[in-house]
Amino acid sequence: MSSNDNRNMTRRSKPHRHEAEHMPSEDVDMDSGLNLPHMPLHMQHIEEDGKPHKPYSIEGDRGNIALLTFLYVLQGIPLGLAASIPYLLQSRQVNYKDQAIFSFVYWPFSMKLLWAPIVDAVYVPRIGRRKSWLVPIQYLLGFFMLWLSTHVVWMLGDNEGNTEGVSIVTLTFIFFILNFLAATQDIAVDGWALTMLARRNVAWASTCNSVGQTAGYFMGHVVFMALESANFCNNYLRSTPKDYGIVDLSGFLYMWGIVFLVTTTLVMIMKKEVQSAESDEEEEEHSILQTYQLLFRIVQLPSVKTLMMVLLTVKMGFAAADAVTGLKLIEEGVPRDNLALLGIPMVPLQIVLPVIITRYTTGPQPMNIYLKAMPYRLIMGLEFALVVWWAPSTRLPSGEYPVYFYCVVLASYALHQIALYSMFVSMMAFFAKISDPAIGGTYMTLLNTISNFGGNWPSTVALWLVEALTWKSCSGAKDGYLFCSSTAEAETCTKAEGTCLINVDGYYILSFVCAIIGFTWWRLGSKKIRHLQQLSQQDWTCS
């Protein structure tokens, strides 16, 4: 039960700004690199000769803003679909080691820094720097979805309730490639946004990213899970109940494959890539080698080395709550479509929270909010485990869960989101504060990539450990006492007319261990974070 939101950051000298990760509404003055509190760039009053000007207008850029938003919507579709697959796998009773393998599909967005310099430096001038990548990548996404629509059924297996036919390695590889293409599209769109828009409107790139990607993720996850659910469709969309949903994964992939192909063709024909008339400078170019050398110089800074260690370890305490809780609720019989629909009321909260929290992170020590929110997020991880433990006792005789149970889950998720966003916004504000203005985009991308990776690896490890920490026994087998530790042993137990019972659920052990690790890190690591906040800007500058 986690959420990742990002925004773009801008600066004056513009090398590799397209790589800048998505930031909450904390903007950077393009001339000075200084944080500007509360007010986004496109709303700020700028004084010239002592006379204040009116806020900038988006007149002339409305079409560009609409196009960018739609491109980010397309980017969010594969992300939403990838988030839906674990729910489908859980319905097929795959083990948590298989879920851990599938979690690798989320890694491309944490690794795109490795190939972003190539996307930036290699292009066909006649086509355009960004369209040289955007058009072929989106065509590949479209054709890939069409191909996948005809093969995904056998990858998932034909029936729910068993793992027969589920090809987890193939499924992981396919969706990893899908997210790799989406991450590459993200690099191209981020870069195009900063030259497509007039300089006065360049901060709108952040809004386009936030709104578009959130909408795409919502359609690829929440909408798909609802329309795929027979229960949801029978209750709300049909007059005659049926045992299947309105759409299935194959049909959903086919539809979006067609959308990708058609819209990419329209963009290729109708939208020319030109420098904004109000942009007074061309994008600064670096060779591939120069960009990698620049990244190497950044990571050699002692302050950055320390920060990287912080980013790679600070999220270990959240791994069980973020990666396993939702799957455990499905295992306990909570309908997956109901869990997905709980994301709907979270959307307004996710929009409002960064705006509110930014007011408290614009000072000289933004990470103070991070440290204050961290223990509350760790406590919510334990509360999630309590909700999972409590869930079976609330189940009605019909097998459904009462409304008050979903209210508790929703309230828990909302409190978790408040702590999560407090940490996220303060971290992004700190990144903006320390990034070298001369290479802000590359700097920001490096820090965000490390931060994302620091969240991905603990989640993968947590999924892997759940099965190992779970103790099971075989009850009622005619051949006597049997074990159920592995899939093979469980099959042997079933053949012997026995039932596998969970004596100790590894999820609860993992939740407790993660909490101990998290509170220990908070106790010891707080001093390190406060020390990093006290460093001067010169300690973060590599040029």
Coordinates of C-alpha atoms in Angstrom, one line a residue:
M1 CA 0.0 0.0 0.0
S2 CA 2.4 2.6 -1.2
S3 CA 2.4 5.5 -3.6
N4 CA 5.0 7.2 -5.7
D5 CA 4.5 10.7 -7.0
N6 CA 7.0 12.8 -8.8
R7 CA 7.3 16.2 -10.5
N8 CA 9.7 17.9 -12.8
M9 CA 12.3 20.5 -11.8
T10 CA 13.7 23.3 -14.0
R11 CA 16.8 25.5 -14.1
R12 CA 18.5 28.0 -16.3
S13 CA 21.4 26.3 -17.9
K14 CA 19.3 23.4 -19.0
P15 CA 21.7 20.5 -19.6
H16 CA 19.8 17.2 -19.4
R17 CA 16.8 18.8 -17.7
H18 CA 14.6 16.1 -19.3
E19 CA 16.1 13.6 -16.8
A20 CA 14.8 15.6 -13.8
E21 CA 12.5 13.4 -11.7
H22 CA 9.0 14.7 -10.9
M23 CA 8.8 16.9 -7.9
P24 CA 6.0 18.0 -5.6
S25 CA 5.0 21.6 -5.9
E26 CA 8.4 22.9 -4.9
D27 CA 9.9 24.9 -7.7
V28 CA 13.3 26.3 -8.4
D29 CA 13.9 29.7 -9.7
M30 CA 15.4 29.2 -13.1
D31 CA 17.9 32.1 -12.7
S32 CA 19.2 31.6 -9.2
G33 CA 18.4 28.0 -8.3
L34 CA 16.9 29.1 -5.0
N35 CA 13.7 27.7 -3.6
L36 CA 10.6 29.8 -3.9
P37 CA 8.0 29.1 -1.3
H38 CA 4.3 28.3 -1.8
M39 CA 3.8 29.7 -5.3
P40 CA 4.5 27.9 -8.5
L41 CA 6.6 29.6 -11.1
H42 CA 3.8 30.3 -13.5
M43 CA 1.9 32.2 -10.8
Q44 CA 4.8 34.4 -9.5
H45 CA 4.9 38.1 -10.0
I46 CA 8.2 39.3 -11.5
E47 CA 9.4 42.8 -11.0
E48 CA 11.2 44.7 -13.7
D49 CA 12.3 48.3 -13.2
G50 CA 10.5 48.3 -9.8
K51 CA 7.1 47.5 -11.4
P52 CA 5.4 44.3 -10.7
H53 CA 4.1 42.3 -13.7
K54 CA 0.8 40.4 -13.8
P55 CA 1.0 36.6 -13.4
Y56 CA 2.1 34.8 -16.6
S57 CA -0.6 33.5 -18.9
I58 CA -0.8 30.1 -20.6
E59 CA -2.3 31.7 -23.7
G60 CA -0.5 30.1 -26.7
D61 CA 0.5 27.0 -24.8
R62 CA -2.9 25.5 -24.1
G63 CA -2.5 22.9 -26.8
N64 CA 1.0 22.0 -25.8
I65 CA -0.1 21.5 -22.2
A66 CA -3.0 19.3 -23.3
L67 CA -0.6 17.2 -25.5
L68 CA 2.0 16.8 -22.7
T69 CA -0.7 15.8 -20.3
F70 CA -2.0 13.1 -22.7
L71 CA 1.6 11.8 -23.3
Y72 CA 2.0 11.4 -19.6
V73 CA -1.4 9.6 -19.5
L74 CA 0.0 7.1 -22.0
Q75 CA 3.1 6.7 -19.8
G76 CA 0.9 5.9 -16.8
I77 CA -1.0 3.1 -18.5
P78 CA 1.8 0.5 -18.4
L79 CA 2.6 1.5 -14.8
G80 CA -1.0 0.9 -13.8
L81 CA -1.2 -2.4 -15.6
A82 CA 2.0 -3.6 -13.9
A83 CA 0.5 -2.7 -10.5
S84 CA -2.6 -4.8 -11.3
I85 CA -0.7 -8.0 -12.2
P86 CA 0.3 -8.9 -8.6
Y87 CA -3.4 -8.8 -7.6
L88 CA -4.2 -11.2 -10.5
L89 CA -1.3 -13.4 -9.4
Q90 CA -2.5 -13.5 -5.8
S91 CA -5.9 -14.7 -7.0
R92 CA -4.1 -17.6 -8.6
Q93 CA -2.3 -18.4 -5.3
V94 CA 1.2 -17.8 -6.5
N95 CA 3.7 -17.8 -3.7
Y96 CA 5.5 -14.7 -2.4
K97 CA 8.8 -15.7 -4.0
D98 CA 7.1 -15.5 -7.4
Q99 CA 5.7 -12.1 -6.4
A100 CA 9.2 -11.0 -5.5
I101 CA 10.4 -12.0 -8.9
F102 CA 7.6 -10.0 -10.6
S103 CA 8.5 -7.0 -8.5
F104 CA 11.5 -6.5 -10.7
V105 CA 9.2 -5.0 -13.4
Y106 CA 9.1 -1.8 -11.4
W107 CA 12.9 -1.3 -11.5
P108 CA 13.3 0.4 -15.0
F109 CA 12.1 3.8 -13.6
S110 CA 14.7 3.5 -10.9
M111 CA 17.4 2.7 -13.4
K112 CA 16.7 5.0 -16.3
L113 CA 19.6 7.2 -15.4
L114 CA 21.8 4.5 -16.9
W115 CA 20.5 5.1 -20.5
A116 CA 19.1 8.6 -20.2
P117 CA 22.3 10.2 -21.6
I118 CA 22.0 8.1 -24.7
V119 CA 18.5 9.2 -25.3
D120 CA 19.6 12.8 -24.9
A121 CA 22.7 12.7 -27.1
V122 CA 21.6 10.4 -30.0
Y123 CA 18.9 11.7 -32.3
V124 CA 18.1 12.5 -35.9
P125 CA 18.1 16.3 -36.4
R126 CA 15.6 16.2 -39.2
I127 CA 13.1 14.5 -37.0
G128 CA 13.8 16.3 -33.8
R129 CA 15.7 15.6 -30.6
R130 CA 12.7 14.2 -28.7
K131 CA 10.5 12.9 -31.5
S132 CA 13.5 10.7 -32.7
W133 CA 12.8 8.6 -29.5
L134 CA 9.2 9.4 -28.6
V135 CA 7.7 8.2 -31.9
P136 CA 9.5 4.8 -32.2
I137 CA 9.2 4.1 -28.5
Q138 CA 5.4 4.7 -28.5
Y139 CA 5.0 2.6 -31.7
L140 CA 6.9 -0.2 -29.9
L141 CA 4.7 0.2 -26.9
G142 CA 1.6 -0.1 -29.1
F143 CA 2.7 -3.1 -31.0
F144 CA 4.0 -4.7 -27.8
M145 CA 0.6 -4.4 -26.2
L146 CA -1.1 -5.8 -29.3
W147 CA 1.3 -8.8 -29.2
L148 CA 0.9 -9.2 -25.4
S149 CA -2.9 -9.2 -25.7
T150 CA -2.7 -12.5 -27.6
H151 CA -0.2 -14.1 -25.2
V152 CA -1.0 -12.9 -21.7
V153 CA -3.7 -15.5 -21.1
W154 CA -1.3 -18.5 -21.2
M155 CA 1.3 -16.5 -19.2
L156 CA -1.3 -16.0 -16.4
G157 CA -2.9 -19.4 -16.7
D158 CA -6.5 -20.0 -17.6
N159 CA -8.0 -20.4 -14.1
E160 CA -8.0 -18.5 -10.8
G161 CA -7.4 -20.4 -7.6
N162 CA -4.3 -22.4 -8.8
T163 CA -0.8 -21.7 -10.1
E164 CA -0.9 -24.1 -13.0
G165 CA 0.1 -22.4 -16.2
V166 CA 1.4 -19.3 -14.6
S167 CA 4.7 -18.4 -16.3
I168 CA 6.1 -16.0 -13.7
V169 CA 9.6 -15.5 -15.4
T170 CA 8.1 -14.9 -18.8
L171 CA 5.5 -12.5 -17.3
T172 CA 8.2 -10.6 -15.4
F173 CA 10.4 -10.3 -18.5
I174 CA 7.5 -9.1 -20.6
F175 CA 6.3 -6.4 -18.2
F176 CA 9.9 -5.4 -17.4
I177 CA 10.3 -4.6 -21.1
L178 CA 7.0 -2.8 -21.1
N179 CA 8.1 -0.5 -18.2
F180 CA 11.5 -0.1 -19.8
L181 CA 9.8 1.4 -22.9
A182 CA 7.6 3.5 -20.7
A183 CA 10.6 4.8 -18.7
T184 CA 12.4 5.7 -22.0
Q185 CA 9.3 7.5 -23.2
D186 CA 9.4 9.4 -19.9
I187 CA 12.9 10.6 -20.6
A188 CA 11.9 11.9 -24.1
V189 CA 8.6 13.6 -22.9
D190 CA 10.4 15.3 -19.9
G191 CA 12.9 16.8 -22.3
W192 CA 10.3 17.8 -24.9
A193 CA 8.2 19.5 -22.2
L194 CA 10.9 21.9 -21.4
T195 CA 11.4 23.1 -25.0
M196 CA 7.8 22.8 -26.2
L197 CA 6.5 25.2 -23.5
A198 CA 7.3 28.9 -23.4
R199 CA 9.8 29.8 -20.7
R200 CA 7.1 31.6 -18.7
N201 CA 5.0 28.4 -18.7
V202 CA 7.8 25.8 -18.2
A203 CA 6.7 25.0 -14.6
W204 CA 3.5 23.6 -16.1
A205 CA 5.5 20.6 -17.1
S206 CA 5.3 19.5 -13.5
T207 CA 1.5 19.8 -13.5
C208 CA 1.2 17.9 -16.8
N209 CA 3.4 15.1 -15.4
S210 CA 1.5 14.8 -12.1
V211 CA -2.0 15.0 -13.6
G212 CA -1.2 12.9 -16.7
Q213 CA 0.7 10.0 -15.0
T214 CA -1.8 9.8 -12.1
A215 CA -4.7 9.6 -14.6
G216 CA -2.9 7.0 -16.7
Y217 CA -2.1 4.9 -13.6
F218 CA -5.7 5.3 -12.4
M219 CA -7.1 3.9 -15.7
G220 CA -4.5 1.1 -15.9
H221 CA -5.0 0.0 -12.4
V222 CA -8.2 1.1 -10.7
V223 CA -10.5 1.3 -13.8
F224 CA -9.1 -2.0 -15.2
M225 CA -9.5 -3.9 -11.9
A226 CA -13.0 -2.6 -11.6
L227 CA -14.1 -3.5 -15.1
E228 CA -12.3 -6.9 -15.0
S229 CA -14.2 -7.8 -11.8
A230 CA -17.4 -9.8 -12.3
N231 CA -18.5 -8.7 -8.8
F232 CA -18.2 -5.0 -9.5
C233 CA -19.8 -5.2 -13.0
N234 CA -22.7 -7.3 -11.7
N235 CA -23.4 -4.9 -8.8
Y236 CA -23.0 -1.6 -10.5
L237 CA -23.0 -1.9 -14.3
R238 CA -25.2 -4.9 -15.3
S239 CA -28.8 -5.8 -15.0
T240 CA -28.1 -9.5 -15.6
P241 CA -25.3 -11.0 -13.6
K242 CA -22.5 -12.9 -15.4
D243 CA -19.5 -14.7 -14.1
Y244 CA -16.9 -12.4 -15.8
G245 CA -16.2 -8.7 -16.1
I246 CA -16.8 -6.3 -18.9
V247 CA -13.2 -6.4 -20.0
D248 CA -10.3 -8.8 -19.5
L249 CA -6.6 -8.2 -19.6
S250 CA -6.3 -9.2 -23.2
G251 CA -9.0 -6.8 -24.4
F252 CA -7.6 -4.0 -22.3
L253 CA -4.1 -4.4 -23.7
Y254 CA -5.5 -4.6 -27.2
M255 CA -7.5 -1.4 -26.8
W256 CA -4.6 0.6 -25.5
G257 CA -2.3 -0.8 -28.1
I258 CA -4.6 0.7 -30.8
V259 CA -4.7 4.0 -28.8
F260 CA -0.9 4.1 -28.7
L261 CA -0.6 3.5 -32.5
V262 CA -3.2 6.0 -33.5
T263 CA -2.1 8.8 -31.3
T264 CA 1.5 8.3 -32.0
T265 CA 0.8 8.6 -35.7
L266 CA -1.1 11.8 -35.1
V267 CA 1.7 13.3 -33.1
M268 CA 4.3 12.3 -35.7
I269 CA 2.3 14.0 -38.5
M270 CA 0.7 17.0 -36.8
K271 CA 3.2 18.1 -34.1
K272 CA 6.5 19.6 -35.2
E273 CA 9.4 19.7 -32.7
V274 CA 10.5 23.3 -32.5
Q275 CA 12.1 25.5 -29.9
S276 CA 9.6 27.8 -28.1
A277 CA 9.6 31.3 -29.5
E278 CA 10.0 32.7 -26.0
S279 CA 12.9 30.5 -25.0
D280 CA 16.0 32.7 -25.3
E281 CA 18.5 29.9 -25.5
E282 CA 19.0 26.5 -27.0
E283 CA 19.3 23.4 -25.0
E284 CA 22.9 22.9 -23.9
E285 CA 24.2 19.6 -25.3
H286 CA 26.6 17.2 -23.8
S287 CA 28.0 14.1 -25.3
I288 CA 27.2 10.7 -23.8
L289 CA 30.8 10.5 -22.4
Q290 CA 30.6 14.0 -20.9
T291 CA 27.3 13.2 -19.1
Y292 CA 28.6 10.0 -17.6
Q293 CA 31.8 11.8 -16.5
L294 CA 29.6 14.4 -14.9
L295 CA 27.7 11.8 -12.9
F296 CA 30.9 10.2 -11.8
R297 CA 32.1 13.6 -10.5
I298 CA 28.9 14.0 -8.5
V299 CA 29.0 10.6 -6.8
Q300 CA 32.6 11.3 -5.7
L301 CA 31.6 14.1 -3.4
P302 CA 31.8 13.0 0.2
S303 CA 28.4 14.6 1.0
V304 CA 26.7 12.7 -1.9
K305 CA 28.3 9.4 -0.9
T306 CA 26.8 9.8 2.6
L307 CA 23.4 10.8 1.2
M308 CA 23.4 7.8 -1.1
M309 CA 23.9 5.5 1.8
V310 CA 21.0 7.2 3.6
L311 CA 18.7 6.9 0.5
L312 CA 19.6 3.2 0.0
T313 CA 18.8 2.1 3.5
V314 CA 16.2 4.5 5.0
K315 CA 13.2 2.7 3.5
M316 CA 14.0 -0.8 4.8
G317 CA 11.6 -0.3 7.7
F318 CA 8.6 0.3 5.3
A319 CA 9.2 -2.8 3.1
A320 CA 6.6 -5.1 4.7
A321 CA 3.8 -2.5 4.8
D322 CA 4.4 -1.2 1.3
A323 CA 5.0 -4.5 -0.6
V324 CA 3.0 -7.2 1.2
T325 CA 0.0 -5.7 3.0
G326 CA -2.3 -5.4 -0.1
L327 CA -1.5 -9.0 -1.2
K328 CA -2.1 -10.3 2.3
L329 CA -5.6 -8.7 2.4
I330 CA -6.4 -10.4 -0.9
E331 CA -5.1 -13.7 0.6
E332 CA -7.6 -13.2 3.5
G333 CA -10.4 -12.9 1.0
V334 CA -10.8 -9.2 0.5
P335 CA -11.9 -8.7 -3.2
R336 CA -9.1 -7.2 -5.2
D337 CA -11.4 -4.8 -7.0
N338 CA -12.6 -3.4 -3.7
L339 CA -9.0 -2.7 -2.7
A340 CA -8.3 -1.0 -6.0
L341 CA -11.4 1.2 -5.6
L342 CA -10.1 2.4 -2.3
G343 CA -7.6 4.4 -4.3
I344 CA -10.4 6.7 -5.7
P345 CA -10.9 8.8 -2.5
M346 CA -7.1 9.0 -2.1
V347 CA -6.7 11.0 -5.3
P348 CA -7.8 14.3 -3.9
L349 CA -5.7 13.7 -0.8
Q350 CA -2.7 13.0 -2.9
I351 CA -3.2 16.3 -4.8
V352 CA -3.8 18.4 -1.7
L353 CA -1.1 17.0 0.6
P354 CA 2.0 18.2 -1.4
V355 CA 0.5 21.7 -1.5
I356 CA 0.0 21.7 2.3
I357 CA 3.3 20.1 3.2
T358 CA 5.4 22.3 0.9
R359 CA 4.6 25.2 3.2
Y360 CA 6.6 23.5 5.9
T361 CA 9.5 22.4 3.8
T362 CA 10.6 25.7 2.2
G363 CA 12.9 26.7 5.0
P364 CA 16.6 25.9 5.4
Q365 CA 16.0 22.5 7.0
P366 CA 13.3 20.7 5.0
M367 CA 14.3 17.3 6.3
N368 CA 13.0 18.1 9.8
I369 CA 9.6 17.2 8.5
Y370 CA 11.0 14.0 7.1
L371 CA 12.4 13.0 10.5
K372 CA 9.1 13.9 12.3
A373 CA 7.0 11.8 9.9
M374 CA 9.2 8.7 9.8
P375 CA 8.1 7.2 13.2
Y376 CA 4.4 7.7 12.3
R377 CA 4.9 5.9 9.0
L378 CA 6.6 3.0 10.9
I379 CA 3.8 2.8 13.4
M380 CA 1.3 2.6 10.4
G381 CA 3.2 -0.4 9.2
L382 CA 2.4 -2.2 12.4
E383 CA -1.2 -1.0 12.2
F384 CA -1.5 -2.5 8.7
A385 CA -0.3 -5.8 10.2
L386 CA -3.0 -5.5 12.9
V387 CA -5.7 -4.8 10.2
V388 CA -4.6 -7.9 8.3
W389 CA -4.8 -10.0 11.5
W390 CA -8.2 -8.5 12.3
A391 CA -9.7 -9.0 8.8
P392 CA -10.8 -12.7 9.1
S393 CA -12.8 -12.0 12.3
T394 CA -14.9 -9.4 10.5
R395 CA -15.8 -11.5 7.5
L396 CA -19.5 -12.1 7.2
P397 CA -21.0 -15.6 6.7
S398 CA -21.5 -14.7 3.1
G399 CA -17.8 -14.3 2.7
E400 CA -18.0 -10.6 2.2
Y401 CA -16.5 -7.9 4.4
P402 CA -18.6 -5.3 6.1
V403 CA -18.6 -1.5 5.4
Y404 CA -16.9 -0.7 8.7
F405 CA -13.9 -2.9 7.7
Y406 CA -13.3 -0.9 4.5
C407 CA -13.7 2.3 6.5
V408 CA -10.9 1.2 8.8
V409 CA -8.7 0.2 5.8
L410 CA -9.4 3.5 4.1
A411 CA -8.6 5.5 7.3
S412 CA -5.4 3.6 7.8
Y413 CA -4.4 4.2 4.2
A414 CA -5.1 7.9 4.5
L415 CA -3.0 8.2 7.6
H416 CA -0.2 6.3 5.9
Q417 CA -0.4 8.6 2.9
I418 CA 0.0 11.7 5.1
A419 CA 3.2 10.3 6.6
L420 CA 4.4 9.1 3.3
Y421 CA 3.9 12.4 1.5
S422 CA 5.4 14.4 4.4
M423 CA 8.6 12.4 3.9
F424 CA 8.4 12.5 0.1
V425 CA 7.9 16.3 -0.2
S426 CA 10.5 17.1 2.4
M427 CA 13.1 14.8 0.6
M428 CA 12.3 16.4 -2.7
A429 CA 12.7 19.9 -1.2
F430 CA 16.1 18.9 0.2
F431 CA 17.1 17.6 -3.2
A432 CA 16.2 20.9 -4.8
K433 CA 18.1 22.8 -2.0
I434 CA 21.4 20.9 -2.5
S435 CA 21.5 20.3 -6.2
D436 CA 24.2 22.2 -8.1
P437 CA 22.3 24.8 -10.2
A438 CA 24.7 24.4 -13.0
I439 CA 23.8 20.7 -13.5
G440 CA 20.5 20.6 -11.7
G441 CA 18.7 18.2 -14.0
T442 CA 21.5 15.5 -13.9
Y443 CA 22.0 16.0 -10.2
M444 CA 18.3 15.7 -9.4
T445 CA 17.9 12.6 -11.6
L446 CA 20.8 10.9 -9.9
L447 CA 19.4 11.6 -6.4
N448 CA 15.8 10.5 -7.4
T449 CA 17.1 7.3 -9.1
I450 CA 19.0 6.3 -5.9
S451 CA 16.0 7.2 -3.8
N452 CA 13.7 5.0 -6.0
F453 CA 16.1 2.2 -6.0
G454 CA 16.3 2.5 -2.2
G455 CA 12.6 1.7 -2.1
N456 CA 12.6 -1.0 -4.7
W457 CA 15.2 -3.4 -3.3
P458 CA 13.7 -3.7 0.2
S459 CA 10.2 -4.4 -1.3
T460 CA 11.7 -7.2 -3.5
V461 CA 13.6 -8.7 -0.5
A462 CA 10.4 -8.4 1.7
L463 CA 8.3 -10.4 -0.8
W464 CA 11.1 -13.0 -1.0
L465 CA 11.3 -13.4 2.8
V466 CA 7.6 -13.7 3.5
E467 CA 7.5 -17.3 2.3
A468 CA 10.8 -18.2 4.1
L469 CA 9.6 -16.9 7.4
T470 CA 6.2 -18.6 7.2
W471 CA 5.9 -21.9 9.1
K472 CA 3.3 -24.4 7.8
S473 CA 2.2 -27.9 8.7
C474 CA 0.1 -30.5 7.0
S475 CA -3.0 -31.4 8.9
G476 CA -5.2 -34.5 8.3
A477 CA -3.0 -36.3 5.9
K478 CA -3.6 -40.0 5.7
D479 CA 0.1 -40.7 5.4
G480 CA 0.8 -39.0 8.8
Y481 CA 2.6 -35.8 9.6
L482 CA 3.8 -34.0 6.5
F483 CA 5.4 -30.6 5.8
C484 CA 4.1 -27.7 3.7
S485 CA 7.1 -25.5 3.5
S486 CA 7.5 -25.6 -0.3
T487 CA 5.1 -25.9 -3.2
A488 CA 6.1 -29.5 -3.8
E489 CA 5.4 -30.4 -0.1
A490 CA 2.1 -28.6 -0.3
E491 CA 1.1 -30.7 -3.3
T492 CA 2.1 -33.8 -1.5
C493 CA 0.0 -32.8 1.5
T494 CA -3.0 -32.2 -0.8
K495 CA -2.6 -35.5 -2.5
A496 CA -2.5 -37.2 0.9
E497 CA -5.9 -35.6 1.6
G498 CA -4.4 -33.2 4.1
T499 CA -4.7 -29.4 4.5
C500 CA -1.8 -27.0 4.8
L501 CA -2.2 -24.8 7.9
I502 CA -0.2 -21.7 8.6
N503 CA 1.3 -21.9 12.1
V504 CA 3.3 -18.7 12.0
D505 CA 2.7 -16.1 9.2
G506 CA 5.9 -14.7 8.0
Y507 CA 4.2 -11.4 7.2
Y508 CA 3.8 -10.6 10.9
I509 CA 7.4 -11.5 11.7
L510 CA 8.6 -9.4 8.8
S511 CA 6.4 -6.4 9.9
F512 CA 7.9 -6.6 13.4
V513 CA 11.4 -6.9 12.1
C514 CA 11.0 -4.0 9.7
A515 CA 9.6 -1.9 12.5
I516 CA 12.7 -2.6 14.6
I517 CA 15.0 -1.9 11.7
G518 CA 13.1 1.3 11.0
F519 CA 13.1 2.7 14.5
T520 CA 16.8 1.8 14.9
W521 CA 17.6 3.6 11.7
W522 CA 15.6 6.6 12.8
R523 CA 17.4 6.7 16.1
L524 CA 20.9 6.4 14.6
G525 CA 20.3 7.9 11.2
S526 CA 18.7 11.1 12.3
K527 CA 22.0 12.6 13.4
K528 CA 23.4 11.9 9.9
I529 CA 20.5 13.6 8.2
R530 CA 20.8 16.6 10.5
H531 CA 24.5 16.8 9.7
L532 CA 23.8 16.7 5.9
Q533 CA 21.3 19.6 6.4
Q534 CA 24.1 21.7 8.0
L535 CA 26.5 21.4 5.1
S536 CA 27.0 24.4 2.9
Q537 CA 26.1 24.6 -0.7
Q538 CA 29.8 24.3 -1.6
D539 CA 29.9 20.8 -0.1
W540 CA 27.3 19.7 -2.8
T541 CA 29.0 21.5 -5.7
C542 CA 31.1 19.5 -8.2
S543 CA 32.0 22.3 -10.6

